[in-house]
Amino acid sequence: MKHNTMTPLRHVFFVSDGTGITAETLGHTLLTQFEAVEFKTTTLPFVNTPEKARSTLDFINFIAKDAGLRPLIFSTTVNDEVRAILRTAEALFLDLFDLMIHTIELELGVASTHAQGRAHGMANQQKYNSRISAMNYAMEHDDGQSTRDLARADVILIAPSRCGKTPTSLYLALQHGLFATNFPLTEDDLEQQKLPGSLRGLENKCFGLTSEPERLSQIRSERRPGSKYASLAQCAYELRQAEQLYRRAQVPFLNSANMSIEEIATLVMQEKNLRKPTF
């Protein structure tokens, strides 16, 4: 995004002793409430020793001095010494564990372990293996490549090309351990108003995605500029036919045009009553 010179750019750092996914997720969620401010975000993972903390501190302070504005730090580090070092940064330091852990300790009457990397680690081997199996299944069955063991699927996403099937399937697998597959709706499927033959009898597992013609045309044009495939007329036709097919087959569907992958996945899970734990 082009920076508006009238709006000061604020640097944001997601600092973690693990992958940084938790800090990113929580931090980004909070920053979405400040649309008038432009942010430049940087993730600094595996800051799990005092030496790494001091190096991180020097880097953040350099950025702060160069920018002339205090950066924001979203931290999910649990080591007391690491956190003490990071707190001295010329920045607004927001410790996401500090804000909640103490309150939970008081309520439970138990001290927290302060163990590093628990949020996305391998503390539960069975859950980890389940997630990997789900990911392998999603990749094998991406875009209708395989019809093996389709009955095992928790959900089957169907849609015209480039409506977000693949990233949603992979997110459902990686984040929620769900066995998700997806099938493209071809012109034959759309003209005949029938689901792909391999999905017959599995209608109850299906969920449809649609989009806006302009948005779909834009996405397809990045792949095949100037083609019939990417034309506005073709996109409008396919989306119109897809919605008719969903209604005819009684398949629930949603418009993914202005939605994040996380939002799409959440609505799919809600509609299909899929409640597996997030890892």
Short mmCIF file of C-alpha atoms in Angstrom, two decimals:
data_model
loop_
_atom_site.label_atom_id
_atom_site.label_comp_id
_atom_site.label_asym_id
_atom_site.label_seq_id
_atom_site.Cartn_x
_atom_site.Cartn_y
_atom_site.Cartn_z
CA MET A 1 0.00 0.00 0.00
CA LYS A 2 1.30 3.45 -0.91
CA HIS A 3 2.03 5.48 2.19
CA ASN A 4 0.07 8.71 2.65
CA THR A 5 2.70 11.32 3.47
CA MET A 6 0.11 13.24 5.52
CA THR A 7 -0.30 10.30 7.90
CA PRO A 8 2.63 9.35 10.17
CA LEU A 9 3.71 5.73 9.68
CA ARG A 10 3.88 3.78 12.92
CA HIS A 11 6.19 0.80 13.17
CA VAL A 12 4.78 -2.26 14.93
CA PHE A 13 6.80 -5.24 16.15
CA PHE A 14 5.37 -8.65 17.02
CA VAL A 15 7.97 -10.19 19.34
CA SER A 16 7.79 -13.78 20.51
CA ASP A 17 9.88 -16.56 21.98
CA GLY A 18 8.17 -18.89 19.47
CA THR A 19 6.87 -18.46 15.95
CA GLY A 20 5.12 -15.14 16.59
CA ILE A 21 1.75 -16.38 15.33
CA THR A 22 -0.05 -15.56 18.58
CA ALA A 23 1.44 -12.06 18.81
CA GLU A 24 0.58 -11.42 15.15
CA THR A 25 -2.99 -12.63 15.50
CA LEU A 26 -3.81 -10.66 18.62
CA GLY A 27 -1.86 -7.59 17.52
CA HIS A 28 -3.39 -7.42 14.05
CA THR A 29 -6.86 -7.82 15.53
CA LEU A 30 -6.33 -4.80 17.78
CA LEU A 31 -4.76 -2.68 15.02
CA THR A 32 -7.76 -3.16 12.72
CA GLN A 33 -9.64 -0.80 15.04
CA PHE A 34 -7.41 2.11 13.98
CA GLU A 35 -8.16 2.58 10.29
CA ALA A 36 -6.87 6.16 10.20
CA VAL A 37 -3.34 5.07 11.11
CA GLU A 38 -0.89 3.37 8.75
CA PHE A 39 1.23 0.62 10.26
CA LYS A 40 4.36 -1.14 9.10
CA THR A 41 4.51 -4.49 10.87
CA THR A 42 7.54 -6.70 11.51
CA THR A 43 7.54 -10.11 13.19
CA LEU A 44 10.57 -11.02 15.31
CA PRO A 45 10.26 -14.70 16.30
CA PHE A 46 12.35 -16.89 18.63
CA VAL A 47 13.53 -14.07 20.90
CA ASN A 48 14.12 -16.54 23.72
CA THR A 49 17.46 -15.55 25.30
CA PRO A 50 18.76 -12.34 26.89
CA GLU A 51 21.31 -12.03 24.07
CA LYS A 52 18.59 -12.12 21.42
CA ALA A 53 16.50 -9.72 23.48
CA ARG A 54 19.33 -7.18 23.60
CA SER A 55 19.87 -7.48 19.84
CA THR A 56 16.12 -7.00 19.29
CA LEU A 57 16.16 -4.00 21.62
CA ASP A 58 18.97 -2.34 19.66
CA PHE A 59 17.12 -2.90 16.38
CA ILE A 60 13.81 -1.49 17.66
CA ASN A 61 15.52 1.53 19.21
CA PHE A 62 17.31 2.22 15.91
CA ILE A 63 13.98 2.14 14.06
CA ALA A 64 12.39 4.38 16.70
CA LYS A 65 15.14 6.98 16.38
CA ASP A 66 15.07 6.90 12.59
CA ALA A 67 11.26 7.20 12.43
CA GLY A 68 10.95 9.85 15.09
CA LEU A 69 7.90 8.07 16.54
CA ARG A 70 7.65 5.42 19.21
CA PRO A 71 6.97 1.97 17.71
CA LEU A 72 4.45 -0.43 19.23
CA ILE A 73 5.62 -3.80 20.54
CA PHE A 74 3.19 -6.71 20.94
CA SER A 75 5.03 -9.31 22.98
CA THR A 76 4.21 -12.91 23.86
CA THR A 77 7.56 -13.71 25.46
CA VAL A 78 7.30 -15.47 28.84
CA ASN A 79 10.90 -15.37 30.08
CA ASP A 80 11.12 -12.70 32.79
CA GLU A 81 14.66 -11.62 31.88
CA VAL A 82 13.81 -11.32 28.19
CA ARG A 83 10.73 -9.27 28.95
CA ALA A 84 12.62 -6.99 31.32
CA ILE A 85 15.09 -6.17 28.54
CA LEU A 86 12.37 -5.54 25.96
CA ARG A 87 10.48 -3.25 28.35
CA THR A 88 13.33 -0.72 28.16
CA ALA A 89 12.76 -0.13 24.44
CA GLU A 90 11.90 3.34 23.20
CA ALA A 91 8.46 2.01 22.36
CA LEU A 92 5.01 1.25 23.73
CA PHE A 93 5.51 -2.24 25.13
CA LEU A 94 2.32 -4.33 25.26
CA ASP A 95 2.86 -7.64 26.98
CA LEU A 96 -0.07 -9.81 25.96
CA PHE A 97 0.65 -12.38 28.67
CA ASP A 98 1.05 -9.79 31.42
CA LEU A 99 -2.39 -8.42 30.63
CA MET A 100 -4.08 -11.77 31.29
CA ILE A 101 -1.87 -14.37 32.99
CA HIS A 102 -1.88 -12.71 36.43
CA THR A 103 -5.67 -12.41 36.45
CA ILE A 104 -6.03 -16.07 35.48
CA GLU A 105 -3.53 -17.12 38.16
CA LEU A 106 -5.57 -15.31 40.81
CA GLU A 107 -8.80 -16.91 39.62
CA LEU A 108 -7.40 -20.45 39.44
CA GLY A 109 -5.21 -20.19 42.50
CA VAL A 110 -2.35 -21.75 40.52
CA ALA A 111 0.87 -20.20 39.20
CA SER A 112 1.49 -20.39 35.45
CA THR A 113 4.44 -22.43 34.18
CA HIS A 114 5.97 -19.61 32.09
CA ALA A 115 6.94 -22.28 29.54
CA GLN A 116 8.08 -20.99 26.16
CA GLY A 117 6.50 -21.85 22.83
CA ARG A 118 3.38 -23.53 24.18
CA ALA A 119 0.85 -21.79 21.92
CA HIS A 120 1.94 -23.54 18.71
CA GLY A 121 4.35 -26.16 19.96
CA MET A 122 4.20 -29.95 20.12
CA ALA A 123 2.98 -30.25 23.72
CA ASN A 124 0.30 -32.67 22.51
CA GLN A 125 1.78 -35.11 20.01
CA GLN A 126 -1.59 -36.64 19.14
CA LYS A 127 -3.07 -33.26 18.19
CA TYR A 128 0.05 -32.39 16.21
CA ASN A 129 -0.12 -35.65 14.24
CA SER A 130 -3.82 -35.07 13.58
CA ARG A 131 -3.11 -31.63 12.18
CA ILE A 132 -0.36 -32.97 9.89
CA SER A 133 -2.71 -35.72 8.64
CA ALA A 134 -5.36 -33.10 7.89
CA MET A 135 -2.83 -30.97 6.00
CA ASN A 136 -1.66 -33.95 3.92
CA TYR A 137 -5.28 -34.79 3.12
CA ALA A 138 -6.04 -31.21 2.06
CA MET A 139 -3.01 -31.06 -0.25
CA GLU A 140 -3.73 -34.47 -1.81
CA HIS A 141 -7.35 -33.50 -2.51
CA ASP A 142 -6.76 -29.91 -3.58
CA ASP A 143 -8.75 -28.80 -6.64
CA GLY A 144 -10.27 -32.24 -7.19
CA GLN A 145 -6.88 -33.89 -7.80
CA SER A 146 -7.91 -37.00 -5.87
CA THR A 147 -11.22 -38.68 -5.10
CA ARG A 148 -9.67 -41.23 -2.74
CA ASP A 149 -11.40 -41.53 0.62
CA LEU A 150 -13.71 -38.55 0.07
CA ALA A 151 -16.10 -39.88 2.70
CA ARG A 152 -13.45 -39.00 5.29
CA ALA A 153 -13.77 -35.28 4.52
CA ASP A 154 -15.27 -33.03 7.19
CA VAL A 155 -16.15 -30.48 4.52
CA ILE A 156 -15.89 -30.26 0.73
CA LEU A 157 -15.61 -26.73 -0.69
CA ILE A 158 -16.95 -26.20 -4.20
CA ALA A 159 -16.75 -23.08 -6.35
CA PRO A 160 -15.74 -21.68 -9.72
CA SER A 161 -12.01 -21.19 -10.15
CA ARG A 162 -10.25 -18.58 -7.95
CA CYS A 163 -12.98 -18.06 -5.35
CA GLY A 164 -10.76 -19.00 -2.40
CA LYS A 165 -11.23 -22.77 -2.15
CA THR A 166 -7.59 -23.79 -1.74
CA PRO A 167 -6.45 -21.31 0.93
CA THR A 168 -9.60 -21.94 2.96
CA SER A 169 -9.11 -25.72 2.80
CA LEU A 170 -5.50 -25.41 3.90
CA TYR A 171 -6.40 -23.03 6.73
CA LEU A 172 -9.12 -25.38 7.99
CA ALA A 173 -6.59 -28.21 7.99
CA LEU A 174 -3.63 -26.38 9.51
CA GLN A 175 -5.46 -24.26 12.06
CA HIS A 176 -8.34 -26.54 13.02
CA GLY A 177 -7.21 -30.06 12.08
CA LEU A 178 -10.22 -30.53 9.79
CA PHE A 179 -10.15 -32.85 6.79
CA ALA A 180 -11.06 -30.38 4.07
CA THR A 181 -11.03 -30.87 0.33
CA ASN A 182 -12.20 -28.75 -2.58
CA PHE A 183 -13.51 -29.18 -6.10
CA PRO A 184 -13.70 -26.69 -8.97
CA LEU A 185 -17.03 -26.25 -10.72
CA THR A 186 -16.36 -26.66 -14.43
CA GLU A 187 -18.39 -25.14 -17.26
CA ASP A 188 -20.02 -28.55 -17.79
CA ASP A 189 -21.07 -28.69 -14.13
CA LEU A 190 -22.48 -25.18 -14.34
CA GLU A 191 -24.31 -25.72 -17.63
CA GLN A 192 -25.83 -29.02 -16.51
CA GLN A 193 -26.55 -27.66 -13.02
CA LYS A 194 -25.10 -30.78 -11.43
CA LEU A 195 -22.40 -31.34 -8.85
CA PRO A 196 -19.26 -33.18 -10.00
CA GLY A 197 -20.08 -36.89 -10.27
CA SER A 198 -17.64 -37.92 -7.54
CA LEU A 199 -19.54 -35.76 -5.02
CA ARG A 200 -22.92 -37.41 -5.49
CA GLY A 201 -24.06 -38.80 -2.19
CA LEU A 202 -21.77 -36.36 -0.36
CA GLU A 203 -23.96 -33.28 -0.75
CA ASN A 204 -24.28 -32.92 3.01
CA LYS A 205 -20.51 -32.33 3.23
CA CYS A 206 -20.46 -29.65 0.53
CA PHE A 207 -20.16 -25.90 1.03
CA GLY A 208 -20.16 -23.42 -1.84
CA LEU A 209 -18.16 -20.24 -2.37
CA THR A 210 -19.05 -17.40 -4.69
CA SER A 211 -17.67 -13.90 -5.32
CA GLU A 212 -18.34 -10.60 -7.07
CA PRO A 213 -17.78 -10.60 -10.85
CA GLU A 214 -15.46 -7.59 -10.74
CA ARG A 215 -13.35 -9.06 -7.97
CA LEU A 216 -13.14 -12.48 -9.63
CA SER A 217 -12.22 -10.91 -12.98
CA GLN A 218 -9.43 -8.96 -11.29
CA ILE A 219 -8.00 -12.06 -9.62
CA ARG A 220 -8.19 -14.15 -12.80
CA SER A 221 -6.61 -11.37 -14.86
CA GLU A 222 -3.48 -11.62 -12.73
CA ARG A 223 -3.22 -15.24 -13.86
CA ARG A 224 -4.45 -15.02 -17.47
CA PRO A 225 -4.71 -11.39 -18.59
CA GLY A 226 -6.95 -10.71 -21.60
CA SER A 227 -8.45 -14.21 -21.62
CA LYS A 228 -12.10 -15.25 -21.82
CA TYR A 229 -11.49 -16.99 -18.49
CA ALA A 230 -10.81 -13.61 -16.86
CA SER A 231 -13.45 -11.57 -18.70
CA LEU A 232 -16.12 -9.86 -16.65
CA ALA A 233 -18.87 -11.54 -18.68
CA GLN A 234 -17.46 -15.03 -18.09
CA CYS A 235 -17.00 -14.40 -14.37
CA ALA A 236 -20.53 -13.06 -14.02
CA TYR A 237 -21.93 -16.07 -15.88
CA GLU A 238 -20.05 -18.63 -13.78
CA LEU A 239 -21.01 -17.00 -10.50
CA ARG A 240 -24.65 -16.74 -11.50
CA GLN A 241 -24.74 -20.40 -12.54
CA ALA A 242 -22.89 -21.47 -9.37
CA GLU A 243 -25.44 -19.80 -7.10
CA GLN A 244 -28.28 -21.48 -9.00
CA LEU A 245 -26.52 -24.83 -8.60
CA TYR A 246 -26.03 -24.31 -4.87
CA ARG A 247 -29.71 -23.57 -4.41
CA ARG A 248 -30.77 -26.50 -6.60
CA ALA A 249 -28.52 -28.93 -4.68
CA GLN A 250 -29.39 -27.32 -1.32
CA VAL A 251 -25.73 -26.57 -0.64
CA PRO A 252 -25.07 -23.66 1.75
CA PHE A 253 -22.80 -20.96 0.32
CA LEU A 254 -21.31 -17.55 0.99
CA ASN A 255 -19.79 -14.67 -0.96
CA SER A 256 -16.05 -14.64 -0.25
CA ALA A 257 -15.23 -11.46 -2.20
CA ASN A 258 -14.58 -9.18 0.78
CA MET A 259 -13.79 -11.74 3.45
CA SER A 260 -10.55 -12.96 4.98
CA ILE A 261 -9.66 -16.64 4.97
CA GLU A 262 -10.22 -16.70 8.74
CA GLU A 263 -13.74 -15.28 8.33
CA ILE A 264 -14.62 -17.73 5.56
CA ALA A 265 -13.35 -20.67 7.60
CA THR A 266 -15.26 -19.58 10.70
CA LEU A 267 -18.54 -19.29 8.81
CA VAL A 268 -18.00 -22.65 7.10
CA MET A 269 -17.39 -24.30 10.48
CA GLN A 270 -20.43 -22.61 11.98
CA GLU A 271 -22.71 -23.65 9.13
CA LYS A 272 -21.42 -27.24 9.15
CA ASN A 273 -21.29 -27.45 12.94
CA LEU A 274 -17.60 -28.38 12.88
CA ARG A 275 -16.03 -27.84 16.26
CA LYS A 276 -12.52 -29.24 16.42
CA PRO A 277 -10.01 -27.59 18.76
CA THR A 278 -7.64 -24.88 17.54
CA PHE A 279 -4.02 -25.92 18.16
#
